[in-house]
Short mmCIF file of C-alpha atoms in Angstrom, two decimals:
data_model
loop_
_atom_site.label_atom_id
_atom_site.label_comp_id
_atom_site.label_asym_id
_atom_site.label_seq_id
_atom_site.Cartn_x
_atom_site.Cartn_y
_atom_site.Cartn_z
CA MET G 1 15.09 -2.72 -14.44
CA SER G 2 13.29 -2.30 -11.12
CA ILE G 3 9.54 -2.52 -10.69
CA LYS G 4 8.08 0.56 -9.01
CA VAL G 5 5.30 -0.12 -6.52
CA LEU G 6 3.06 2.51 -4.94
CA CYS G 7 1.26 1.50 -1.73
CA ILE G 8 -1.73 3.60 -0.70
CA GLY G 9 -3.62 2.98 2.52
CA ASP G 10 -4.16 3.84 6.14
CA SER G 11 -2.07 2.92 9.19
CA ILE G 12 -2.41 -0.79 8.41
CA ARG G 13 -0.47 -0.09 5.20
CA SER G 14 2.05 1.95 7.17
CA HIS G 15 2.66 -1.08 9.38
CA TYR G 16 3.28 -3.58 6.57
CA GLN G 17 4.89 -1.45 3.84
CA LYS G 18 8.46 -1.94 5.07
CA GLU G 19 7.86 -5.69 5.32
CA VAL G 20 6.55 -5.69 1.74
CA ALA G 21 9.73 -3.96 0.54
CA GLY G 22 11.85 -6.50 2.37
CA GLN G 23 9.91 -9.42 0.98
CA LEU G 24 10.14 -8.14 -2.60
CA GLY G 25 13.85 -7.35 -2.49
CA GLU G 26 16.06 -5.07 -4.52
CA GLU G 27 14.30 -5.71 -7.83
CA TYR G 28 11.35 -3.69 -6.54
CA GLU G 29 11.11 -0.08 -5.42
CA VAL G 30 8.31 0.22 -2.87
CA MET G 31 7.03 3.68 -1.98
CA GLY G 32 3.99 5.38 -0.51
CA PRO G 33 2.72 8.64 0.96
CA ASP G 34 4.35 9.63 4.24
CA VAL G 35 0.92 10.37 5.70
CA ASN G 36 -1.84 8.08 6.91
CA CYS G 37 -4.14 7.88 3.88
CA ARG G 38 -7.18 7.75 6.17
CA PHE G 39 -10.64 7.43 4.60
CA SER G 40 -11.88 7.06 1.03
CA SER G 41 -12.79 10.71 0.40
CA TYR G 42 -9.37 11.78 1.70
CA VAL G 43 -7.69 9.34 -0.69
CA LEU G 44 -9.77 10.62 -3.59
CA ASN G 45 -8.90 14.23 -2.81
CA SER G 46 -5.20 13.45 -2.28
CA LEU G 47 -4.62 11.34 -5.39
CA ARG G 48 -3.94 14.40 -7.51
CA PHE G 49 -0.95 15.16 -5.28
CA TRP G 50 0.27 11.60 -4.72
CA LEU G 51 0.11 10.63 -8.39
CA GLU G 52 2.09 13.75 -9.21
CA GLU G 53 4.69 12.84 -6.58
CA PHE G 54 4.91 9.15 -7.48
CA GLN G 55 5.01 8.96 -11.26
CA ASP G 56 5.61 6.11 -13.70
CA VAL G 57 4.75 3.42 -11.14
CA ASP G 58 4.19 -0.11 -12.39
CA VAL G 59 1.94 -1.45 -9.65
CA ILE G 60 -0.44 0.32 -7.27
CA HIS G 61 -1.62 -1.59 -4.21
CA TRP G 62 -4.32 0.32 -2.38
CA ASN G 63 -7.02 0.26 0.24
CA ALA G 64 -9.30 2.50 2.26
CA GLY G 65 -11.93 1.26 4.67
CA LEU G 66 -11.08 1.17 8.36
CA TRP G 67 -11.65 4.89 8.82
CA ASP G 68 -14.79 4.70 6.67
CA THR G 69 -16.28 1.97 8.85
CA ALA G 70 -15.28 3.65 12.13
CA ILE G 71 -18.11 4.69 14.43
CA LEU G 72 -17.22 8.09 15.82
CA TYR G 73 -20.64 8.91 17.25
CA HIS G 74 -22.97 6.05 17.96
CA GLU G 75 -26.08 7.76 16.59
CA ASP G 76 -24.40 8.30 13.20
CA GLY G 77 -23.20 4.80 12.43
CA CYS G 78 -20.18 4.40 10.16
CA PHE G 79 -18.13 7.50 9.41
CA THR G 80 -18.76 7.16 5.66
CA SER G 81 -22.12 5.91 4.43
CA LEU G 82 -21.98 2.73 2.39
CA GLU G 83 -23.35 4.53 -0.66
CA ASN G 84 -20.70 7.24 -0.49
CA TYR G 85 -17.95 4.71 0.23
CA VAL G 86 -18.70 2.80 -2.95
CA MET G 87 -18.95 6.02 -4.94
CA TYR G 88 -15.57 7.28 -3.69
CA MET G 89 -13.90 3.94 -4.24
CA LYS G 90 -15.14 3.71 -7.82
CA LYS G 91 -13.77 7.18 -8.51
CA ILE G 92 -10.44 6.28 -6.92
CA LEU G 93 -10.19 3.20 -9.13
CA ARG G 94 -11.03 5.32 -12.19
CA GLU G 95 -8.17 7.70 -11.42
CA LEU G 96 -5.68 4.95 -10.59
CA LYS G 97 -6.41 3.20 -13.88
CA LYS G 98 -5.40 6.35 -15.76
CA THR G 99 -1.80 5.75 -14.65
CA GLY G 100 -1.56 2.58 -16.72
CA ALA G 101 -0.22 0.69 -13.69
CA VAL G 102 -1.41 -2.73 -12.60
CA ILE G 103 -3.99 -2.03 -9.89
CA ILE G 104 -4.38 -4.28 -6.84
CA PHE G 105 -7.17 -3.57 -4.38
CA ALA G 106 -6.90 -4.94 -0.84
CA THR G 107 -9.97 -5.61 1.27
CA THR G 108 -10.17 -3.92 4.66
CA THR G 109 -8.62 -5.98 7.43
CA PRO G 110 -10.70 -7.24 10.38
CA VAL G 111 -10.63 -5.88 13.91
CA SER G 112 -11.04 -7.80 17.12
CA ASP G 113 -14.43 -9.32 17.85
CA ASP G 114 -13.95 -8.17 21.45
CA LYS G 115 -16.49 -5.36 21.91
CA LYS G 116 -14.39 -3.96 24.74
CA TYR G 117 -11.30 -3.37 22.65
CA PHE G 118 -11.35 0.45 22.94
CA PRO G 119 -10.74 2.13 26.29
CA GLY G 120 -13.44 4.18 27.96
CA PRO G 121 -17.01 4.87 26.87
CA MET G 122 -16.13 6.89 23.78
CA PRO G 123 -15.61 5.64 20.21
CA PRO G 124 -14.07 5.27 17.65
CA ALA G 125 -15.18 1.70 17.42
CA HIS G 126 -15.51 -0.88 14.67
CA ASP G 127 -17.66 -3.90 14.02
CA ASN G 128 -16.55 -6.68 11.69
CA ALA G 129 -20.12 -6.93 10.41
CA ASP G 130 -19.73 -3.41 9.00
CA ILE G 131 -16.31 -4.18 7.54
CA ILE G 132 -17.74 -7.26 5.84
CA ARG G 133 -20.65 -5.23 4.39
CA TYR G 134 -18.34 -2.55 3.05
CA ASN G 135 -15.88 -5.08 1.61
CA GLU G 136 -18.68 -6.98 -0.12
CA ALA G 137 -20.21 -3.80 -1.54
CA VAL G 138 -16.97 -2.52 -3.05
CA LEU G 139 -16.05 -5.94 -4.43
CA ASP G 140 -19.45 -6.12 -6.08
CA ALA G 141 -18.92 -2.64 -7.54
CA PHE G 142 -15.53 -3.71 -8.92
CA LYS G 143 -16.86 -6.75 -10.79
CA GLY G 144 -15.86 -6.54 -14.44
CA GLU G 145 -13.23 -3.89 -13.69
CA ASP G 146 -9.56 -4.32 -14.53
CA VAL G 147 -8.46 -4.62 -10.91
CA ILE G 148 -6.86 -7.47 -8.98
CA ILE G 149 -8.30 -8.32 -5.57
CA ASN G 150 -6.03 -9.04 -2.61
CA ASP G 151 -8.30 -10.36 0.15
CA LEU G 152 -6.42 -9.29 3.26
CA PHE G 153 -9.62 -9.57 5.29
CA GLY G 154 -10.10 -13.22 4.37
CA MET G 155 -6.43 -13.91 4.96
CA ILE G 156 -6.61 -13.30 8.69
CA TYR G 157 -10.31 -13.24 9.61
CA GLY G 158 -11.13 -15.90 12.16
CA ALA G 159 -7.59 -15.79 13.52
CA GLN G 160 -7.23 -12.03 13.80
CA GLU G 161 -6.82 -12.07 17.60
CA ARG G 162 -3.50 -13.81 16.97
CA TYR G 163 -2.32 -11.14 14.56
CA LEU G 164 -3.48 -7.91 16.25
CA LYS G 165 -1.84 -5.65 18.79
CA GLU G 166 -3.42 -4.85 22.12
CA ASP G 167 -5.34 -2.02 20.44
CA LYS G 168 -7.22 -4.79 18.57
CA ILE G 169 -6.94 -2.96 15.23
CA HIS G 170 -3.32 -2.80 14.08
CA PRO G 171 -1.15 -5.82 13.26
CA ASN G 172 1.43 -7.07 15.73
CA GLU G 173 4.81 -8.35 14.55
CA GLU G 174 3.39 -11.66 13.38
CA GLY G 175 0.50 -9.87 11.70
CA ILE G 176 2.90 -7.56 9.91
CA ARG G 177 4.83 -10.55 8.56
CA VAL G 178 1.65 -12.28 7.38
CA LEU G 179 0.13 -9.19 5.79
CA GLY G 180 3.47 -8.11 4.32
CA LYS G 181 4.01 -11.50 2.70
CA THR G 182 0.44 -11.57 1.37
CA VAL G 183 0.83 -8.13 -0.19
CA ALA G 184 4.28 -8.95 -1.57
CA ASP G 185 3.01 -12.20 -3.08
CA ALA G 186 0.12 -10.37 -4.76
CA ILE G 187 2.51 -7.82 -6.24
CA ARG G 188 5.07 -10.41 -7.32
CA ALA G 189 2.35 -12.41 -9.06
CA GLN G 190 1.99 -9.51 -11.52
CA GLU G 191 5.66 -9.45 -12.50
CA LYS G 192 5.17 -11.01 -15.94
CA THR G 193 2.35 -8.59 -16.74
CA VAL G 194 4.43 -5.63 -15.60
CA MET G 195 7.52 -6.66 -17.54
CA ALA G 196 5.44 -7.21 -20.67
CA LYS G 197 4.04 -3.70 -20.32
CA LYS G 198 7.52 -2.27 -19.85
CA LYS G 199 8.80 -4.00 -22.98
CA GLY G 200 5.81 -2.78 -24.96
CA ALA G 201 6.13 0.82 -23.75
#
């Protein structure tokens, strides 16, 4: 009896999803949308399609945040306001919980602290101070909710230069292994809960 895992997230998720599947092995079926899941409002709008496509999943591991904290135009600040980000994320969690799956939320991963990481004078750009604010706000909003936290930010922050590609945002091969193992471990830790649910279904 395999455990079905749905991974939702942006291009960071796209980088580590295959590694997660490899780490978990044949007892798990790891799947996810073929598209970049982008920002929180896009995820919220798309859930109605993804949850129809990926049914009867046992675990959902999800994140949105890098696009939300991106600065596209300097005068506007982050792409998604903090207030709207929290609102969208709470609605996403509400919808995911309706599936009956075990829900794991991953914090947004850090970027380089090098302010020159993007070429040319034009954004998008990120600042870890914004990522920290948005992570803290959503974690505060999720207190008391039936959701497991996978702190991917804390896992690599402080050593992220070692784990990032030259673009200073996406994980390199070592970063993919570290993030993939962290995600796989978080999913595997819920195996007893998942199997108990399956037996009780």
